[in-house]
XYZ file of C-alpha atoms in Angstrom:
483
model
C 0.890 -9.874 16.694
C -0.175 -7.008 18.924
C 0.517 -3.950 17.556
C 1.540 -0.008 19.106
C -0.833 1.801 16.893
C -3.994 -0.397 17.230
C -6.788 1.954 18.958
C -8.205 -1.323 21.171
C -3.981 -1.428 21.958
C -4.044 2.247 22.581
C -7.447 2.844 24.385
C -5.762 0.686 27.569
C -2.871 3.143 27.767
C -4.180 6.090 27.253
C -7.947 6.088 27.547
C -9.348 9.730 28.317
C -6.499 11.353 26.668
C -7.648 13.304 23.504
C -6.617 10.718 20.425
C -7.847 12.376 17.358
C -10.583 15.631 16.198
C -11.152 17.463 12.896
C -13.424 20.569 12.614
C -16.816 18.147 12.694
C -15.644 15.633 15.572
C -13.362 15.213 18.533
C -12.969 11.390 19.936
C -10.381 10.163 23.182
C -8.856 7.134 22.558
C -11.203 5.249 24.678
C -13.955 6.943 22.490
C -11.921 6.367 19.460
C -12.045 2.628 20.455
C -15.269 2.406 20.580
C -16.182 3.796 17.177
C -13.458 1.941 15.670
C -15.125 -1.521 16.713
C -18.795 0.237 15.745
C -17.538 0.769 12.151
C -15.781 -2.701 12.318
C -19.626 -4.696 12.673
C -20.791 -3.190 10.582
C -18.114 -3.691 7.757
C -18.680 -7.245 9.326
C -22.482 -7.104 8.702
C -21.044 -6.547 5.201
C -18.642 -10.058 5.039
C -15.719 -8.236 5.451
C -12.880 -10.375 7.023
C -9.401 -11.602 6.767
C -7.270 -10.428 3.959
C -10.612 -9.090 2.128
C -9.849 -5.104 0.625
C -11.931 -2.153 1.511
C -10.817 1.204 -0.287
C -10.997 4.736 1.658
C -12.126 7.057 -1.021
C -12.299 10.411 1.543
C -11.249 13.461 2.038
C -9.191 13.907 5.601
C -11.743 13.896 8.189
C -11.310 11.703 11.369
C -13.918 8.786 9.361
C -10.947 8.229 7.364
C -9.178 6.680 10.297
C -12.084 5.240 11.932
C -12.059 3.071 8.653
C -8.830 2.131 8.544
C -8.713 0.970 12.088
C -12.126 -0.550 11.727
C -10.915 -2.717 8.897
C -7.494 -3.805 10.508
C -10.189 -4.751 13.592
C -11.214 -7.707 10.983
C -8.338 -8.089 9.585
C -8.774 -6.831 6.438
C -6.932 -4.912 3.949
C -7.199 -0.858 3.447
C -6.587 0.642 -0.089
C -6.496 4.711 0.504
C -8.379 6.182 -2.575
C -7.940 9.686 -3.394
C -11.109 11.635 -3.844
C -10.808 13.595 -6.189
C -10.092 10.984 -8.328
C -12.018 10.466 -11.510
C -14.281 7.256 -12.314
C -11.312 6.054 -14.680
C -8.960 6.231 -12.397
C -10.654 5.082 -9.511
C -12.018 2.205 -11.169
C -8.932 0.957 -12.708
C -7.576 0.859 -8.273
C -11.028 -0.597 -6.434
C -10.611 -3.509 -9.653
C -6.708 -4.380 -9.689
C -7.094 -4.279 -5.665
C -9.785 -6.363 -5.515
C -11.708 -4.180 -3.163
C -15.153 -5.659 -2.313
C -15.924 -2.616 -0.035
C -15.679 0.581 -0.356
C -16.121 3.871 1.593
C -16.531 6.706 -0.100
C -18.821 10.713 0.397
C -22.143 9.567 -1.348
C -22.181 6.192 -1.072
C -21.976 5.436 -4.582
C -21.260 2.114 -6.168
C -17.767 3.103 -8.064
C -17.136 -0.763 -8.447
C -19.524 -3.762 -9.450
C -20.286 -6.219 -7.538
C -18.827 -3.941 -4.339
C -21.018 -2.455 -1.916
C -20.362 1.604 -1.358
C -20.979 3.093 2.373
C -21.739 6.911 2.809
C -19.763 8.624 5.170
C -22.403 9.977 7.075
C -24.403 6.182 7.075
C -20.885 4.918 9.033
C -21.986 3.034 12.051
C -21.763 4.724 15.629
C -23.048 2.236 17.452
C -22.692 -1.582 17.803
C -24.952 -2.911 14.283
C -24.053 -6.351 15.656
C -21.679 -8.366 18.078
C -18.055 -6.992 18.638
C -15.894 -9.568 18.163
C -12.146 -9.621 19.520
C -9.896 -8.264 16.986
C -8.652 -10.648 14.947
C -5.017 -11.254 14.942
C -2.905 -10.709 12.661
C 0.763 -11.645 11.745
C 3.651 -9.637 10.432
C 3.841 -10.763 7.205
C -0.108 -9.899 7.020
C -1.561 -6.097 5.009
C -1.724 -3.711 5.906
C -1.803 -1.293 3.143
C -2.295 -1.132 -0.994
C -1.158 2.304 -1.195
C -1.362 2.799 -5.480
C 2.025 5.351 -7.062
C 3.145 4.884 -10.306
C 6.634 4.696 -12.002
C 7.639 5.760 -15.517
C 6.084 3.583 -17.291
C 2.574 1.489 -17.249
C -0.507 2.652 -14.652
C 0.018 2.860 -11.267
C 0.659 -0.121 -9.010
C -0.622 -1.561 -5.338
C 2.498 -0.819 -2.847
C 1.985 -3.638 -0.617
C 2.283 -2.588 2.976
C 2.486 -4.845 5.789
C 1.906 -4.530 9.332
C 5.633 -5.342 10.069
C 6.691 -2.715 7.315
C 4.262 -0.243 8.858
C 5.219 -1.082 13.079
C 9.047 -0.475 12.160
C 8.174 2.618 9.817
C 6.051 4.494 12.779
C 8.590 3.371 15.392
C 11.353 4.240 13.642
C 10.264 8.213 13.193
C 9.073 8.468 17.109
C 12.108 7.521 17.717
C 13.769 9.869 15.825
C 11.888 12.448 16.057
C 11.258 11.872 20.116
C 7.372 11.593 19.984
C 5.757 11.368 23.532
C 2.328 11.259 24.618
C 2.351 15.478 25.134
C 2.630 15.704 21.517
C 0.406 16.955 19.037
C 0.514 16.458 15.018
C -1.064 18.895 13.106
C -2.333 17.339 9.770
C -2.455 18.690 6.566
C -0.885 16.085 4.240
C -3.296 13.886 2.078
C -4.436 10.684 3.959
C -4.110 8.770 1.545
C -0.549 8.884 0.608
C 1.875 7.113 3.126
C 3.310 10.436 4.628
C 0.363 11.390 5.971
C -0.325 7.801 7.343
C 2.745 6.960 8.830
C 4.621 10.163 10.032
C 1.471 11.896 11.376
C -1.093 9.490 12.140
C 0.890 5.973 13.051
C 3.924 7.285 14.902
C 2.157 10.129 16.943
C -1.030 7.961 18.184
C 0.742 4.929 19.113
C 2.684 7.272 21.639
C -0.304 8.541 22.933
C -0.176 12.230 20.967
C -2.844 13.143 19.610
C -3.748 14.369 16.003
C -5.679 17.362 14.966
C -6.480 16.976 10.711
C -7.265 19.924 8.492
C -9.594 19.361 4.975
C -7.609 21.588 2.801
C -4.608 24.449 3.253
C -4.573 27.636 2.962
C -1.588 29.521 4.499
C -3.335 31.743 6.707
C -6.302 29.051 7.701
C -3.892 26.381 8.782
C -1.366 29.626 10.671
C -4.662 30.578 12.377
C -4.911 26.445 13.843
C -0.937 26.423 15.127
C -1.975 29.146 17.098
C -5.601 27.720 18.294
C -5.000 24.420 18.203
C -0.824 24.697 19.767
C 0.688 21.928 17.871
C 4.121 20.761 18.514
C 4.688 19.820 14.905
C 3.711 19.022 11.204
C 4.076 16.844 8.054
C 4.396 19.547 5.072
C 5.791 19.628 1.812
C 8.462 23.207 0.164
C 5.134 23.960 -1.865
C 3.648 24.935 1.878
C 6.571 25.595 3.734
C 7.474 28.247 0.555
C 3.414 29.857 1.823
C 3.863 30.101 5.553
C 7.204 31.556 5.686
C 5.495 34.558 2.959
C 2.319 34.725 6.112
C 3.641 33.976 9.333
C 5.472 37.655 10.677
C 3.673 38.634 14.259
C 2.337 34.435 14.515
C 2.641 32.480 17.718
C 4.480 29.769 16.880
C 6.023 29.093 19.633
C 4.031 25.381 20.875
C 6.445 23.667 17.894
C 9.553 21.922 18.303
C 10.131 21.179 15.081
C 8.767 20.486 11.994
C 9.490 17.883 8.448
C 9.744 18.436 4.520
C 9.306 16.089 2.793
C 7.923 14.708 -0.954
C 9.735 16.469 -3.266
C 13.454 18.626 -2.711
C 13.750 22.072 -0.907
C 15.573 24.089 -1.531
C 18.782 25.844 1.240
C 17.221 29.150 0.889
C 13.597 28.199 1.884
C 15.105 25.326 4.512
C 17.062 28.841 6.394
C 13.848 30.674 5.814
C 11.530 28.633 7.197
C 13.405 27.792 10.150
C 14.468 31.447 10.761
C 10.452 32.631 10.329
C 9.294 29.586 12.345
C 11.536 29.212 15.105
C 11.993 25.393 14.942
C 14.720 22.700 13.162
C 12.919 21.588 9.873
C 13.646 18.702 9.433
C 14.015 17.232 5.467
C 13.785 13.375 4.889
C 13.512 11.366 1.537
C 11.862 8.361 1.020
C 9.508 6.536 -1.217
C 6.252 4.363 -0.399
C 7.905 1.175 -1.548
C 10.003 1.604 1.212
C 6.840 2.828 3.550
C 7.021 6.144 3.593
C 11.175 7.170 4.945
C 14.207 6.577 4.627
C 16.731 9.076 5.396
C 16.020 12.256 7.795
C 18.072 15.567 8.659
C 18.456 14.343 12.414
C 16.443 16.505 15.413
C 19.789 16.997 17.526
C 23.017 16.715 15.728
C 24.271 18.824 11.940
C 21.113 19.188 10.118
C 23.198 19.639 6.123
C 20.919 21.839 3.997
C 20.809 20.510 0.540
C 21.115 17.013 1.395
C 18.376 15.075 3.042
C 19.973 13.309 6.293
C 21.447 10.268 6.987
C 19.463 6.702 6.918
C 17.066 5.872 9.953
C 18.068 3.427 12.499
C 17.558 0.103 10.609
C 17.432 1.030 7.269
C 21.085 1.132 4.995
C 21.512 3.246 1.931
C 23.992 2.306 -1.094
C 24.639 4.331 -4.194
C 25.894 2.252 -7.121
C 26.437 2.094 -10.696
C 24.372 0.731 -13.715
C 25.930 -2.496 -12.613
C 24.345 -2.408 -9.624
C 27.926 -2.114 -8.010
C 28.964 0.189 -5.056
C 30.716 3.705 -6.132
C 33.072 5.785 -3.859
C 31.849 8.437 -1.708
C 30.761 11.489 -3.122
C 30.200 9.717 -6.206
C 26.525 9.421 -8.062
C 24.758 6.800 -8.711
C 20.942 4.640 -8.546
C 19.855 5.417 -4.729
C 19.492 2.113 -3.334
C 17.826 1.281 0.152
C 17.064 -1.928 2.491
C 15.605 -2.128 5.925
C 12.612 -4.336 7.335
C 10.754 -1.312 5.402
C 10.731 -2.251 1.914
C 7.702 -3.434 0.622
C 6.451 -6.706 0.265
C 6.199 -5.480 -3.502
C 4.061 -5.090 -6.390
C 0.403 -6.645 -6.278
C 0.206 -9.311 -9.036
C 2.573 -7.791 -10.247
C 5.617 -10.187 -9.976
C 8.491 -8.864 -12.779
C 7.819 -4.995 -11.452
C 8.532 -6.430 -8.082
C 11.607 -8.548 -9.076
C 13.097 -5.061 -10.934
C 12.184 -3.023 -8.154
C 13.464 -5.075 -5.096
C 16.968 -6.986 -6.014
C 18.351 -9.129 -3.577
C 16.694 -7.591 -0.708
C 17.730 -3.768 -1.783
C 15.067 -1.124 -3.045
C 15.694 0.396 -6.341
C 14.381 4.076 -6.176
C 15.239 4.981 -9.530
C 16.710 7.816 -8.362
C 20.335 9.207 -8.456
C 22.243 9.999 -4.939
C 25.035 10.390 -2.969
C 26.415 9.810 -0.213
C 29.234 11.910 1.644
C 31.871 10.773 4.230
C 29.521 11.650 7.191
C 26.545 9.612 5.261
C 23.892 11.985 4.511
C 21.969 11.742 1.122
C 22.104 14.283 -1.489
C 19.505 13.609 -4.292
C 21.202 14.802 -7.899
C 18.633 14.150 -10.273
C 15.180 11.338 -11.285
C 16.312 8.220 -13.532
C 12.690 8.072 -13.458
C 10.875 10.890 -15.247
C 8.307 11.403 -12.399
C 7.121 15.331 -12.191
C 6.469 16.875 -8.658
C 4.109 19.013 -8.289
C 3.462 21.093 -4.897
C 4.895 17.373 -3.538
C 2.270 15.742 -5.528
C 4.135 13.137 -7.751
C 2.327 13.092 -11.289
C 3.763 10.327 -13.945
C 3.908 11.388 -16.949
C 3.409 7.666 -18.570
C 0.257 7.599 -16.778
C -0.716 11.453 -18.864
C 0.258 10.077 -21.755
C -2.055 7.035 -21.895
C -4.549 9.616 -20.837
C -3.313 12.122 -24.354
C -2.637 8.665 -26.304
C -6.507 7.941 -26.060
C -7.347 10.722 -28.027
C -8.651 10.206 -31.614
C -5.848 12.325 -33.822
C -3.065 11.448 -31.382
C -0.075 10.491 -33.061
C 2.888 11.192 -30.073
C 2.916 12.254 -27.286
C 5.578 13.607 -24.157
C 5.012 14.731 -20.913
C 8.122 16.414 -19.011
C 7.374 18.905 -16.168
C 8.237 22.410 -16.426
C 9.902 24.530 -13.502
C 7.377 26.907 -11.776
C 7.696 29.338 -9.580
C 5.708 28.006 -6.986
C 4.754 24.510 -7.184
C 8.242 23.346 -8.297
C 7.002 21.342 -11.344
C 3.698 21.421 -13.447
C 3.007 18.752 -16.208
C 3.068 19.827 -19.813
C 2.064 17.691 -22.915
C 3.891 18.163 -26.248
C 2.040 16.802 -28.914
C 2.514 15.203 -32.886
C -0.945 14.579 -34.361
C -1.715 12.778 -37.198
C -1.222 14.363 -40.204
C -4.761 14.742 -41.192
C -6.073 15.488 -37.122
C -7.436 19.191 -36.295
C -6.268 18.784 -32.760
C -6.207 21.618 -30.755
C -4.609 22.005 -27.066
C -7.767 22.961 -26.138
C -9.485 19.753 -27.217
C -6.243 17.544 -25.531
C -6.723 19.389 -22.378
C -10.487 19.501 -21.905
C -9.864 15.491 -22.706
C -7.419 15.369 -20.327
C -10.076 16.663 -17.503
C -12.620 14.151 -18.578
C -10.195 11.481 -16.936
C -7.323 12.831 -14.723
C -7.563 14.802 -11.934
C -7.092 18.288 -12.160
C -3.274 18.181 -10.855
C -2.533 15.632 -14.120
C -3.759 18.001 -16.386
C -1.388 19.393 -18.473
C -0.817 23.168 -17.850
C 0.341 23.607 -21.311
C -0.183 21.588 -24.489
C 1.890 22.478 -27.513
C 1.739 21.519 -30.902
C 4.514 20.242 -33.398
C 5.117 18.503 -36.754
C 7.592 16.049 -34.837
C 9.430 15.493 -30.678
C 13.004 15.324 -31.147
C 14.478 11.492 -30.379
C 17.748 10.893 -29.861
C 19.782 8.046 -31.195
C 18.133 4.579 -30.453
C 14.514 5.861 -31.622
C 13.120 6.622 -28.729
C 11.994 10.178 -27.643
C 14.308 12.726 -26.013
C 12.595 13.985 -23.026
C 16.220 15.933 -22.038
C 15.944 18.152 -25.273
C 12.171 18.695 -24.321
C 12.615 19.926 -20.695
C 15.988 21.975 -22.435
C 13.486 23.870 -24.006
C 11.671 25.037 -20.969
C 14.597 25.655 -18.862
C 16.114 27.960 -21.503
């Protein structure tokens, strides 16, 4: 299988055209291919081969791209790891994925028996023989991207090369990407959105990618003016910050921008289109669907308040509790089908069978379709909290809090926030003889969770509200926050 996003394929087509850059490094397609070959020889010297899992735990930078492509050159699988993870969080992912090599900033060993390579030690020249790229079958895994459901620990979403090929080609066609396009990347490369929309969809057509390591509104706008990108993909929180700073800036290089990962208000979308002067394409998707399943069109009606229509090759259904279709305009669970649906959850056939039913991906989201096929998201069945575009899963936070001695019951819900959309807050019932304070809970969370997952507030209660069957009544808790 030959794929248009492999650098050795791209180098033959686009040679000395610019490919990727960050503040340290700038590579043409030919140079990208050569650097990938060098790193792959280094990986091969560590015994990496077909089907092995390489973990890449780096912030946004060119070396993350090099490591991913180098693993693919050997037929290996990549699991991108959030570089802000604590050792507990990273350790679970590395162990569950079976990572046999880790690329990180320090070179510190994060999994016993799995050597680590510091980013500064990645090869720039071959360290041994550089063979031909390994053959790749469509069903071979490309990525293991970890995501949590509303229960349990994070699960490894198995994304095949066939999934990746279809997804990136579809995105490119939907927004008419060509070799003249230039993407400014600000979203984290351990997420499917950045990998599929910004990186691979752009490179496969010969476009160029400029990678930013972090975001500030003024700094981002400086880079738009300096680098002259034609598009970028971001989350509503970023757009909310940009519209307050964009007046007087030259945004004329842009031809569209993409908004996703969390719902955006009609008012924000309208303000963005006015201030940026280009179409804002809002879409929707899940990691389990490789990235995107709907998108408001580049040409044609863009319906604010919707997340657009199904992308080519995908179908959207709205069903009731029995998975039977409901009438147009009626709310129900959103189901997705197409060649982008994941291969499954790694080592978890039960969860896979619950999520993918007869080829249809159960999203856990509630939505409705209008007569033109535009999808409006109504609610989330799962309790996921979206903080500034970052998906947070209450059960993971609850598990961390529950490991603190003295905690009897815990519930974590999202509290509305004007800037971030939602933030996690916790409600705790301690054991009668425990002397817990909110500060104790927050300090415990800081030792086990990434900063964005740490509750912004902790409320100590004598009891939690329960529904008639005895389960914690989270809607009631949410209502107390929004009242």
